[in-house]
mmCIF file of C-alpha atoms in Angstrom:
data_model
loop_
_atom_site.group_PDB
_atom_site.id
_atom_site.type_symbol
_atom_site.label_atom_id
_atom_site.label_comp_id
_atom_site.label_asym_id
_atom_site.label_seq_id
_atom_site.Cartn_x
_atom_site.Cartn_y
_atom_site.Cartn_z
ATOM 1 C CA UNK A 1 11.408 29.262 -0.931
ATOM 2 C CA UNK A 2 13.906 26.694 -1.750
ATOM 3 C CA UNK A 3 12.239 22.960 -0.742
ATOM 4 C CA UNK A 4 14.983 20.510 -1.378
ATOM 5 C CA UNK A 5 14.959 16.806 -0.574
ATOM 6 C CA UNK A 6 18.206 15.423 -0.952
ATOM 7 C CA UNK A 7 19.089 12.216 -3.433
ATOM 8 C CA UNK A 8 20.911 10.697 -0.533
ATOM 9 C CA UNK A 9 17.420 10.314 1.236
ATOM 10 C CA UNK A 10 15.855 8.515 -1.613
ATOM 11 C CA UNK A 11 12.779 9.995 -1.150
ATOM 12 C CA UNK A 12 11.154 9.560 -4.197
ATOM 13 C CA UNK A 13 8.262 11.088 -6.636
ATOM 14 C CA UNK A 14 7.288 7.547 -7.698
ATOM 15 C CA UNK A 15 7.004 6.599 -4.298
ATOM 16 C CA UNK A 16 4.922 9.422 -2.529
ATOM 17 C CA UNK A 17 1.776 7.998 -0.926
ATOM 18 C CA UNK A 18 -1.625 10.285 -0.012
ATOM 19 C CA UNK A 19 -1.125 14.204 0.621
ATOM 20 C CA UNK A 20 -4.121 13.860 3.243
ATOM 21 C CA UNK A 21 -2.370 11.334 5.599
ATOM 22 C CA UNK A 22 0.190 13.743 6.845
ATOM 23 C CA UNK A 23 -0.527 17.541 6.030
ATOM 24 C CA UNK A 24 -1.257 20.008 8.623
ATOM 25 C CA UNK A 25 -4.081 22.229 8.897
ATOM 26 C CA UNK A 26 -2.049 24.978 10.632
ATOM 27 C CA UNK A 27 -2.201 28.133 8.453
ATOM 28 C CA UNK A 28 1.646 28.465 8.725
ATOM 29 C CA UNK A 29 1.432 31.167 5.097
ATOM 30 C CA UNK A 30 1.239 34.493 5.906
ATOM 31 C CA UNK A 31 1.717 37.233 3.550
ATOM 32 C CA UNK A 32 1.365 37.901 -0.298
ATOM 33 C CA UNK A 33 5.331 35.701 -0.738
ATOM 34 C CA UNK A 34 3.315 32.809 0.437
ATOM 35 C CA UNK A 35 -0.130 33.038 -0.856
ATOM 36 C CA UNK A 36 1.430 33.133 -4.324
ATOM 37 C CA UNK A 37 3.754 30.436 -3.754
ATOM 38 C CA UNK A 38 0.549 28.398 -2.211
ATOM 39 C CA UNK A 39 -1.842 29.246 -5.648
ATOM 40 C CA UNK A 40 0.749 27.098 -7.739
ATOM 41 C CA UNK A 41 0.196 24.327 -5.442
ATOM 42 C CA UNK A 42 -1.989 21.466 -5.079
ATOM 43 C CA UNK A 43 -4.764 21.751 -2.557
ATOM 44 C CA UNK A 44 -4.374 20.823 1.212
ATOM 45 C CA UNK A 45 -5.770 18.630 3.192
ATOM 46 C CA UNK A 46 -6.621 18.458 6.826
ATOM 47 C CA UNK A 47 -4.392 16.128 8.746
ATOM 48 C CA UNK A 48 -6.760 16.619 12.364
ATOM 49 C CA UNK A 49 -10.192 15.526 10.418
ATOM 50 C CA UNK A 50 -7.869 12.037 9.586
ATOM 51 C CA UNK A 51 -7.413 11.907 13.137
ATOM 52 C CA UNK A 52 -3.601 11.430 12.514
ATOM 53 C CA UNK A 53 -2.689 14.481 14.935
ATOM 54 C CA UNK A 54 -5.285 13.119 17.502
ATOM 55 C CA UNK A 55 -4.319 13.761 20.770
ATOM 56 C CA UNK A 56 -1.296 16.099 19.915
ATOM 57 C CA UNK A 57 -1.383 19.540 21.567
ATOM 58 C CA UNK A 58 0.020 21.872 18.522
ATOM 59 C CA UNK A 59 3.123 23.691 19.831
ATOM 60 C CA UNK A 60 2.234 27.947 19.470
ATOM 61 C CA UNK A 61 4.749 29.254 16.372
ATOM 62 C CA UNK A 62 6.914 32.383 17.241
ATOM 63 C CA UNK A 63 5.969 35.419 14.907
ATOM 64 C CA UNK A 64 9.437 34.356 13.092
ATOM 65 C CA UNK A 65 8.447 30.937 12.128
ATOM 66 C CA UNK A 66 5.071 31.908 10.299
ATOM 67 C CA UNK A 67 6.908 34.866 8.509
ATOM 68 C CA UNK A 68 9.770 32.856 7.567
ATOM 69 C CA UNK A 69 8.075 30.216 6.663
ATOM 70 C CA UNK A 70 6.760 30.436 2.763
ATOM 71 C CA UNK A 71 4.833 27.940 1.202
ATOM 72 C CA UNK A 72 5.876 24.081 1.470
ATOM 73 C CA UNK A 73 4.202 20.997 -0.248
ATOM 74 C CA UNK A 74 3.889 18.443 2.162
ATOM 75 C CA UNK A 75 3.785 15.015 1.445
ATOM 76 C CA UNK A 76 3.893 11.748 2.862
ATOM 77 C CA UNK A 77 7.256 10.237 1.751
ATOM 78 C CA UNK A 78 8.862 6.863 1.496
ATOM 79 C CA UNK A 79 12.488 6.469 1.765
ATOM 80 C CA UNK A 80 14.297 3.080 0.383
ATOM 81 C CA UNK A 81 10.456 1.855 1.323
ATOM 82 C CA UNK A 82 10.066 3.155 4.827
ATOM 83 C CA UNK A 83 7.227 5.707 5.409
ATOM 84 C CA UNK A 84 7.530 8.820 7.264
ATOM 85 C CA UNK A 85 7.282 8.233 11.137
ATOM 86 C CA UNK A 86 3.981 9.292 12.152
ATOM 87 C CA UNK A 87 3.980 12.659 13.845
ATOM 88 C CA UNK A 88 2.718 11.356 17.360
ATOM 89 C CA UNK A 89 5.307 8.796 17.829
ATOM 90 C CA UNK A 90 7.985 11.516 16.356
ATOM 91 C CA UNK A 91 7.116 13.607 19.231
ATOM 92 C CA UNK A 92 6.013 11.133 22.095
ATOM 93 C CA UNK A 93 9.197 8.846 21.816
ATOM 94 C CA UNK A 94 11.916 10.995 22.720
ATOM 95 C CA UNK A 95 15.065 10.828 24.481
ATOM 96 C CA UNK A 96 15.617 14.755 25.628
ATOM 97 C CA UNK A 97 17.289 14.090 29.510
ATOM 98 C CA UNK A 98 16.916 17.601 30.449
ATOM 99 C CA UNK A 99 13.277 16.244 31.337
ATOM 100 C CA UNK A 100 13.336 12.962 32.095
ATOM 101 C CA UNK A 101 14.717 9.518 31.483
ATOM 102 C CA UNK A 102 11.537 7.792 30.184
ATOM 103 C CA UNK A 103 10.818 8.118 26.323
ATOM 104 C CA UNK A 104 7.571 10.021 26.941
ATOM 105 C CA UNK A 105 8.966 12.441 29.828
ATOM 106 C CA UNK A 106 9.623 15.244 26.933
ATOM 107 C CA UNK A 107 6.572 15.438 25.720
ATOM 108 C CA UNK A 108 5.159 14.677 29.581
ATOM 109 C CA UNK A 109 6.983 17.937 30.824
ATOM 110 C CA UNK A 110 8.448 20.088 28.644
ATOM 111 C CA UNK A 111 5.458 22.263 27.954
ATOM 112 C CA UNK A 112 6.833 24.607 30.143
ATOM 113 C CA UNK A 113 9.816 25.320 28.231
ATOM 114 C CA UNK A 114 10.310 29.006 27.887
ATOM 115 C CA UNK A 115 11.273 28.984 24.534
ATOM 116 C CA UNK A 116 10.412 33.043 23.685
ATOM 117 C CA UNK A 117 12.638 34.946 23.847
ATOM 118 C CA UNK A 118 15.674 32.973 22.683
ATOM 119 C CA UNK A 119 19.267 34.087 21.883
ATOM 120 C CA UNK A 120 22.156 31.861 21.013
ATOM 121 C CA UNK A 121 25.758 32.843 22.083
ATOM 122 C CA UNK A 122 27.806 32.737 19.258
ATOM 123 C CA UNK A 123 31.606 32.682 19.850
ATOM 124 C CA UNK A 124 35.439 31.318 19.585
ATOM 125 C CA UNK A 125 36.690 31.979 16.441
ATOM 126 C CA UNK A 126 34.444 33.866 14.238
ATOM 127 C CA UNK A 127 34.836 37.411 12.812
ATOM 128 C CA UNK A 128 31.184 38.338 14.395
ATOM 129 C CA UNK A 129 30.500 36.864 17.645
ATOM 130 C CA UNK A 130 27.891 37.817 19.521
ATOM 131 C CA UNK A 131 24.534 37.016 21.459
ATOM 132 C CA UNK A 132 21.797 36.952 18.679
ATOM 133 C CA UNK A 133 18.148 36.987 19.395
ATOM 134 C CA UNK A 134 17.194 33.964 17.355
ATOM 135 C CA UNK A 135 15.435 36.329 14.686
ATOM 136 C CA UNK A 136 18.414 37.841 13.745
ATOM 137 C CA UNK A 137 20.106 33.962 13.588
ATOM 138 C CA UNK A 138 17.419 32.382 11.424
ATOM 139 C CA UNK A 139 16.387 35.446 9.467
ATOM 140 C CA UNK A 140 18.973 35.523 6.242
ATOM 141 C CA UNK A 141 18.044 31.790 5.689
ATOM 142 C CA UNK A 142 15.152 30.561 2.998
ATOM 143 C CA UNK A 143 14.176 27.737 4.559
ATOM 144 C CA UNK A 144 13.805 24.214 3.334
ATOM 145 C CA UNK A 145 12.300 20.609 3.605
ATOM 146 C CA UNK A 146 15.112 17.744 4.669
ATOM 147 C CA UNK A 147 13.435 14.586 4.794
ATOM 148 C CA UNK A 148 15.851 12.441 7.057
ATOM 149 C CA UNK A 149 17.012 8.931 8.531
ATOM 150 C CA UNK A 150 16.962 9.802 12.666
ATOM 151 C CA UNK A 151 18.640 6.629 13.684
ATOM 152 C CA UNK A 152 19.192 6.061 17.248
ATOM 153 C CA UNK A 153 22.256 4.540 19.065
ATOM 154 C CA UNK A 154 19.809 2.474 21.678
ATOM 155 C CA UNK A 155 18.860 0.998 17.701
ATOM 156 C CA UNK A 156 15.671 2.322 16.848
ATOM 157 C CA UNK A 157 15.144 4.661 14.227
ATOM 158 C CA UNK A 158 12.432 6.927 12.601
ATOM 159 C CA UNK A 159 12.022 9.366 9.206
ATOM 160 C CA UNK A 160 11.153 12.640 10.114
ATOM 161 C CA UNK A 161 10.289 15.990 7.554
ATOM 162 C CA UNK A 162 12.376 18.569 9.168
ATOM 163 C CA UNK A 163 11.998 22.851 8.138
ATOM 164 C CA UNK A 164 15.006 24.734 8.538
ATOM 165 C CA UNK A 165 18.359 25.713 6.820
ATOM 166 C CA UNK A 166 22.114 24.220 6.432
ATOM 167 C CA UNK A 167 24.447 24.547 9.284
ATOM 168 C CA UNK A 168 27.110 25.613 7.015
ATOM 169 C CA UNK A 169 24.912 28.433 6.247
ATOM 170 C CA UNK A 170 24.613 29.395 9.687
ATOM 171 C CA UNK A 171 28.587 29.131 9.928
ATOM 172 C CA UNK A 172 29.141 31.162 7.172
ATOM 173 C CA UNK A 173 26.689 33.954 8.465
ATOM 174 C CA UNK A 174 29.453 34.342 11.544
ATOM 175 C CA UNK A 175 32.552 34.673 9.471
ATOM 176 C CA UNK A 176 34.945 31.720 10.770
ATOM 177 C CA UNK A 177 38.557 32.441 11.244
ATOM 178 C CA UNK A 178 41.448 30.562 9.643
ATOM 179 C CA UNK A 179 41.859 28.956 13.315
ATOM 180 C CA UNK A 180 38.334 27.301 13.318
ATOM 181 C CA UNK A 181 38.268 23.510 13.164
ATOM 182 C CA UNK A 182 35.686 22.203 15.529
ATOM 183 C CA UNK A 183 32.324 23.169 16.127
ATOM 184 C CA UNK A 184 30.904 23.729 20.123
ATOM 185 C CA UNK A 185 27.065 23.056 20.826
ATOM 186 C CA UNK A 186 25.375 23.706 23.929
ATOM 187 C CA UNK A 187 22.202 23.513 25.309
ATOM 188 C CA UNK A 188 19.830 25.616 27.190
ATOM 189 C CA UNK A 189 20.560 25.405 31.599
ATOM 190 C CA UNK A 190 16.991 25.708 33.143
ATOM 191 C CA UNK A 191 16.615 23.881 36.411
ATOM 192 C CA UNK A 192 12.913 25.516 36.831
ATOM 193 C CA UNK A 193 11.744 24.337 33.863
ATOM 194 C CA UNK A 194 14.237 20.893 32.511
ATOM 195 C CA UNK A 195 13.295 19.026 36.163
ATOM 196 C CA UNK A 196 16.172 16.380 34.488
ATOM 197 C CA UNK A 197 18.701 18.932 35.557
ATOM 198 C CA UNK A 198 17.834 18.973 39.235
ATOM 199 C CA UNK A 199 17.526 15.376 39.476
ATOM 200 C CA UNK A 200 19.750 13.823 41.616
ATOM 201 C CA UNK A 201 20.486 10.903 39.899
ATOM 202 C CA UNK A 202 21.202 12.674 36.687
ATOM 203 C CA UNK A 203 24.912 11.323 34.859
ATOM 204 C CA UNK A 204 25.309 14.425 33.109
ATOM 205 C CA UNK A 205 27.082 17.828 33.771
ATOM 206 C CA UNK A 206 24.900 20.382 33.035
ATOM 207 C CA UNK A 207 25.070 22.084 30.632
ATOM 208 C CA UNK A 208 24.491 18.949 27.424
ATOM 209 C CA UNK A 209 27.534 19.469 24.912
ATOM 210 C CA UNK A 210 27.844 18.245 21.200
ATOM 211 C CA UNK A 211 30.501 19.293 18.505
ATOM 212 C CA UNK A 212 31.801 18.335 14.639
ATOM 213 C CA UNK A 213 34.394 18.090 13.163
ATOM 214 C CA UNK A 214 34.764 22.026 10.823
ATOM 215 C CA UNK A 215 34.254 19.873 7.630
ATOM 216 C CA UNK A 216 31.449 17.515 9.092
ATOM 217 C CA UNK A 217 29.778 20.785 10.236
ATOM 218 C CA UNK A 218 30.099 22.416 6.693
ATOM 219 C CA UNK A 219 28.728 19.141 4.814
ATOM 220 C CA UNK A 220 25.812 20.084 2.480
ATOM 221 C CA UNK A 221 23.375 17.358 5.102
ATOM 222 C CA UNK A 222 24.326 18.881 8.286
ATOM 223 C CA UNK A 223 21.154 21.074 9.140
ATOM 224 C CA UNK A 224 19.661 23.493 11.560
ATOM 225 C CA UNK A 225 16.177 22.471 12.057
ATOM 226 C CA UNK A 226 13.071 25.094 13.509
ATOM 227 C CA UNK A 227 10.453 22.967 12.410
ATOM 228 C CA UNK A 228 9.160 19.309 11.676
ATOM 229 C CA UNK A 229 5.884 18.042 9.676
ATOM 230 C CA UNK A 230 5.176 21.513 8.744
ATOM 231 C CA UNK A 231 5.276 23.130 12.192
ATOM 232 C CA UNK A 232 7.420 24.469 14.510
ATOM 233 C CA UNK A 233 9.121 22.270 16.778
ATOM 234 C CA UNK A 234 8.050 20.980 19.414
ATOM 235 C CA UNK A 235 9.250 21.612 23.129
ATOM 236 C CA UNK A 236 10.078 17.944 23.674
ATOM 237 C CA UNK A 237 11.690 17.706 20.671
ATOM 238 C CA UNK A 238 14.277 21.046 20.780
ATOM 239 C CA UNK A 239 12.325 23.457 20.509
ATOM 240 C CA UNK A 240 13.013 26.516 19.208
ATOM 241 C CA UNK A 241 16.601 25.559 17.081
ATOM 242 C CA UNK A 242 18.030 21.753 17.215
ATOM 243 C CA UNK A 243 21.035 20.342 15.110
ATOM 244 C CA UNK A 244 19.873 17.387 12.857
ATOM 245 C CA UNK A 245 23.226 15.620 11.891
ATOM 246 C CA UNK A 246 21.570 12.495 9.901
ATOM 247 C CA UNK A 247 24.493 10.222 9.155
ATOM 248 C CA UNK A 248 25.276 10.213 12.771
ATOM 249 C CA UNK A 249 23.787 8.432 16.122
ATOM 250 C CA UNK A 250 20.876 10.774 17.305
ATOM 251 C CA UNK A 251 22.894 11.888 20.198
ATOM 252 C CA UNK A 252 24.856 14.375 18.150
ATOM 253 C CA UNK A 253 21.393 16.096 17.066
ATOM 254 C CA UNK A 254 21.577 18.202 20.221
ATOM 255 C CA UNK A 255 18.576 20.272 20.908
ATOM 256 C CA UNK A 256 17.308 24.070 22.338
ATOM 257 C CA UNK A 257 20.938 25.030 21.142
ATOM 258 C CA UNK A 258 21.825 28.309 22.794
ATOM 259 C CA UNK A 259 25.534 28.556 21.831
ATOM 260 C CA UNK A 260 27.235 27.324 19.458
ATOM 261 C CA UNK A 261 31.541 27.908 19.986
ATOM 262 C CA UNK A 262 34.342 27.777 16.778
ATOM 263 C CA UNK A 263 36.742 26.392 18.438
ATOM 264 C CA UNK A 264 40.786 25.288 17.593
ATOM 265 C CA UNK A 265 40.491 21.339 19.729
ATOM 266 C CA UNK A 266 37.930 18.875 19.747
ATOM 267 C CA UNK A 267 35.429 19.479 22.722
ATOM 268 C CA UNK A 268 34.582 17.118 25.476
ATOM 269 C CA UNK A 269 31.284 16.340 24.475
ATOM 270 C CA UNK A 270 28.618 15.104 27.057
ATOM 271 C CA UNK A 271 28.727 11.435 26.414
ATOM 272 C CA UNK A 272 31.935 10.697 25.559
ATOM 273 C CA UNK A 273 33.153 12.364 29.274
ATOM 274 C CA UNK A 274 30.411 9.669 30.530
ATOM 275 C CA UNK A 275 31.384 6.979 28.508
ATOM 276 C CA UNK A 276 34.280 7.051 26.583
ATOM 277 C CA UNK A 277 34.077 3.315 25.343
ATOM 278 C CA UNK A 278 30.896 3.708 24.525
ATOM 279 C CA UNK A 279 30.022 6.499 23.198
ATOM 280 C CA UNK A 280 32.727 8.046 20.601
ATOM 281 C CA UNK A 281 33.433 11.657 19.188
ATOM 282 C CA UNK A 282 32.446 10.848 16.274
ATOM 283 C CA UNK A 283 29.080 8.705 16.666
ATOM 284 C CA UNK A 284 29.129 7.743 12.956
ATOM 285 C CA UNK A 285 25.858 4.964 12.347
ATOM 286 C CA UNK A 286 28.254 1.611 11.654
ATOM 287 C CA UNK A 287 26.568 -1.308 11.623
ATOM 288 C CA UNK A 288 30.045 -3.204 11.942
ATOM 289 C CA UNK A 289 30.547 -1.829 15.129
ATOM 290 C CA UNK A 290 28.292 -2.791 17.937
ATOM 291 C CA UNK A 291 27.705 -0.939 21.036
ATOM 292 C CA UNK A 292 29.971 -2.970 23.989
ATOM 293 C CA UNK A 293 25.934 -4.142 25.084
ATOM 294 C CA UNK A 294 23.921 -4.537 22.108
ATOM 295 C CA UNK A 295 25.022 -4.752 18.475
ATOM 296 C CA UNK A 296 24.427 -1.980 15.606
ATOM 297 C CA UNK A 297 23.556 -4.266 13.337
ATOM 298 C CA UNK A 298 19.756 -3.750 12.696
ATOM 299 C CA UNK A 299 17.187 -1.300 14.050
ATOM 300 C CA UNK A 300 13.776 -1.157 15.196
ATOM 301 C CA UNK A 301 11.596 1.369 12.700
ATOM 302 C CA UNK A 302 8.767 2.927 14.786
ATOM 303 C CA UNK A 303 6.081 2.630 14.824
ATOM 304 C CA UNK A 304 6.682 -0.998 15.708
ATOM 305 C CA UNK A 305 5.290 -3.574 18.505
ATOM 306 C CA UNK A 306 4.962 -6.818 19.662
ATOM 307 C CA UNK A 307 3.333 -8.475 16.696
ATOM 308 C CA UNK A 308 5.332 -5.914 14.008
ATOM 309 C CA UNK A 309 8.329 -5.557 15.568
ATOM 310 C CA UNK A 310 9.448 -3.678 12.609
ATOM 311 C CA UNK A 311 13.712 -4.345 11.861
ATOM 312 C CA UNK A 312 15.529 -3.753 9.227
ATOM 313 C CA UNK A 313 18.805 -3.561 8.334
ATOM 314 C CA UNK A 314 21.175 -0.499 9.328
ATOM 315 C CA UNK A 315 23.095 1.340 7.180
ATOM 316 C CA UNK A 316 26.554 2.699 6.871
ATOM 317 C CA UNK A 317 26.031 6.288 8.380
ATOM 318 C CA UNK A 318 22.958 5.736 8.176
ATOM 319 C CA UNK A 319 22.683 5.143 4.164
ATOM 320 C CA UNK A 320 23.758 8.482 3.285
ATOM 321 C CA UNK A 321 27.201 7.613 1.691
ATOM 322 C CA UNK A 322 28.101 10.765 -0.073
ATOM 323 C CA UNK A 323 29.552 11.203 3.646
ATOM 324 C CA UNK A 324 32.357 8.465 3.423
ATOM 325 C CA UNK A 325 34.703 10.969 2.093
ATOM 326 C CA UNK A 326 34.767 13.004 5.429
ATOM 327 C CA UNK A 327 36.423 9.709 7.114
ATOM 328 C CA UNK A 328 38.690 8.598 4.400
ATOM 329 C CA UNK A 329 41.647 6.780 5.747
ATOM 330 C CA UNK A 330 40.228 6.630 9.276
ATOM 331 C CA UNK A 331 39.993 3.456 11.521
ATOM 332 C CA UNK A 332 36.116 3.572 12.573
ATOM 333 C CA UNK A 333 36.514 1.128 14.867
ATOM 334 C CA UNK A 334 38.796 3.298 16.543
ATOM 335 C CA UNK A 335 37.327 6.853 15.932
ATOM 336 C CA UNK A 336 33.561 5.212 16.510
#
């Protein structure tokens, strides 16, 4: 298995803090691949008996998840100083609007997300299009620990240990034509089971819609994530296959992506037909450029409260500026 953190995160050796704190007990190894992998590692610890999964219902793994999934040395991180988001308020502090408004209607509701089976629609212009069961889709790729910056455009912000594999990967598994230059995400239509999709007072047109840019969508950081903190993902958040685009607002990280479009002209994503001056194409993290009703300039780290309110500075995209090169030449005040 390939584990790679990348230097843009920052999350470094020097700085990693107790193993215990944030390792799951969940046997996620399964075969002879893994067991070996696992004997050249240090031991595990249980993350329930620390009480730091208290109160979290684990989310049942697909068969492809556990078989996919070799071993991975989890370890609570700092990046540029800031610790890992614990795992309850990673997945209790979530805006998902197929369920619900509030921050803690995903995790309130979604448990009855039918996420097995699962097939993503693959099509525009690729050489193999087609509707894949999601073990097909995940199955050529080793996956890998991304340790990211989820920073969100309401300016709060957490670090999350995702499991999964590079979009471009993904891209280059369905042969893009010559014609490709945009990519088209959408996201699971259940009325029966999202009850944000059959409220009335919903903003959005069903179905949720992200895209890239072709050459933001091939960029070493952009990632398909199946897993976080050493499980599978979690209904509420995007459960079973999500997009994890880290130098951008967390909008653009759409979630329970079922298909995903090559297509020749920018698509109308979700809110940018909502809120054009708001809400850009491009969603890039800019401190300089402030929402028109708050300002980007700092963000609020969960956990955080009254008394430890937690802000810190925010980044160009995000700190990861090995991206810059994507916008060269572009007015990001204009193309926000």
């Amino acid at each position: 298995m390939l584990i790679r953190v990348p230097s843009s995160s920052r999350a470094l050796e020097s700085e990693v803090t107790p193993e215990s704190v944030y390792l799951s007990r969940r046997k996620l190894m399964q075969g002879s691949l893994a067991l070996a992998a696992m004997a050249a590692l240090p031991g595990w610890a249980s993350a329930e008996s620390q009480g730091v999964y208290a109160d979290v219902e684990p989310t049942k793994a697909p068969g492809w998840f556990d078989e996919k999934l070799s071993a991975t040395r989890w370890q609570a991180m700092t990046v540029d100083g800031e610790s890992i988001t614990p795992f309850r308020d990673a997945t209790h502090y979530n805006n998902f609007y197929e369920f619900g408004t509030g921050k803690g209607d995903p995790a309130a509701r979604a448990g009855s997300l039918q996420v097995e089976p699962w097939t993503v629609t693959v099509d525009g212009e690729v050489g193999k299009p087609g509707r894949y069961v999601i073990e097909d889709l995940v199955k050529p790729h080793a996956f890998e620990e991304r340790i990211y910056r989820l920073r969100c455009v309401e300016a709060w912000s957490m670090v999350i240990p995702w499991l999964g594999f590079p979009l471009a990967d993904l891209l280059r598994q369905v042969e893009p034509t010559s014609s490709a230059r945009y990519v088209r995400f959408e996201t699971l239509v259940d009325h029966e089971h999202m009850p944000g999709q059959r409220s009335g007072f919903s903003l959005i047109d069903w179905p949720y819609v992200e895209g890239l840019r072709m050459d933001e969508a091939m960029h070493p950081l952009a990632f398909m994530a199946v897993g976080m903190y050493g499980r599978v993902l979690p209904h509420q958040n995007g459960a079973p296959l999500r997009l994890v685009v880290p130098w951008k607002y967390g909008f653009k990280s759409i979630k329970s992506i079922v298909r995903i479009s090559l297509v020749a002209d920018a698509p109308a994503t979700t809110w940018e037909r909502i809120a054009p001056n708001e809400y850009g194409f491009y969603a890039n993290v800019n401190p300089q450029v402030d929402h028109p009703r708050w300002s980007q300039a700092t963000e609020r780290r969960l956990p955080s409260g009254l008394f430890s309110p937690n802000v810190i500075d925010t980044r160009m995209f995000n700190g990861y500026d090995e991206v810059a090169e994507l916008y060269a030449g572009m007015d990001l005040a204009r193309y926000y």
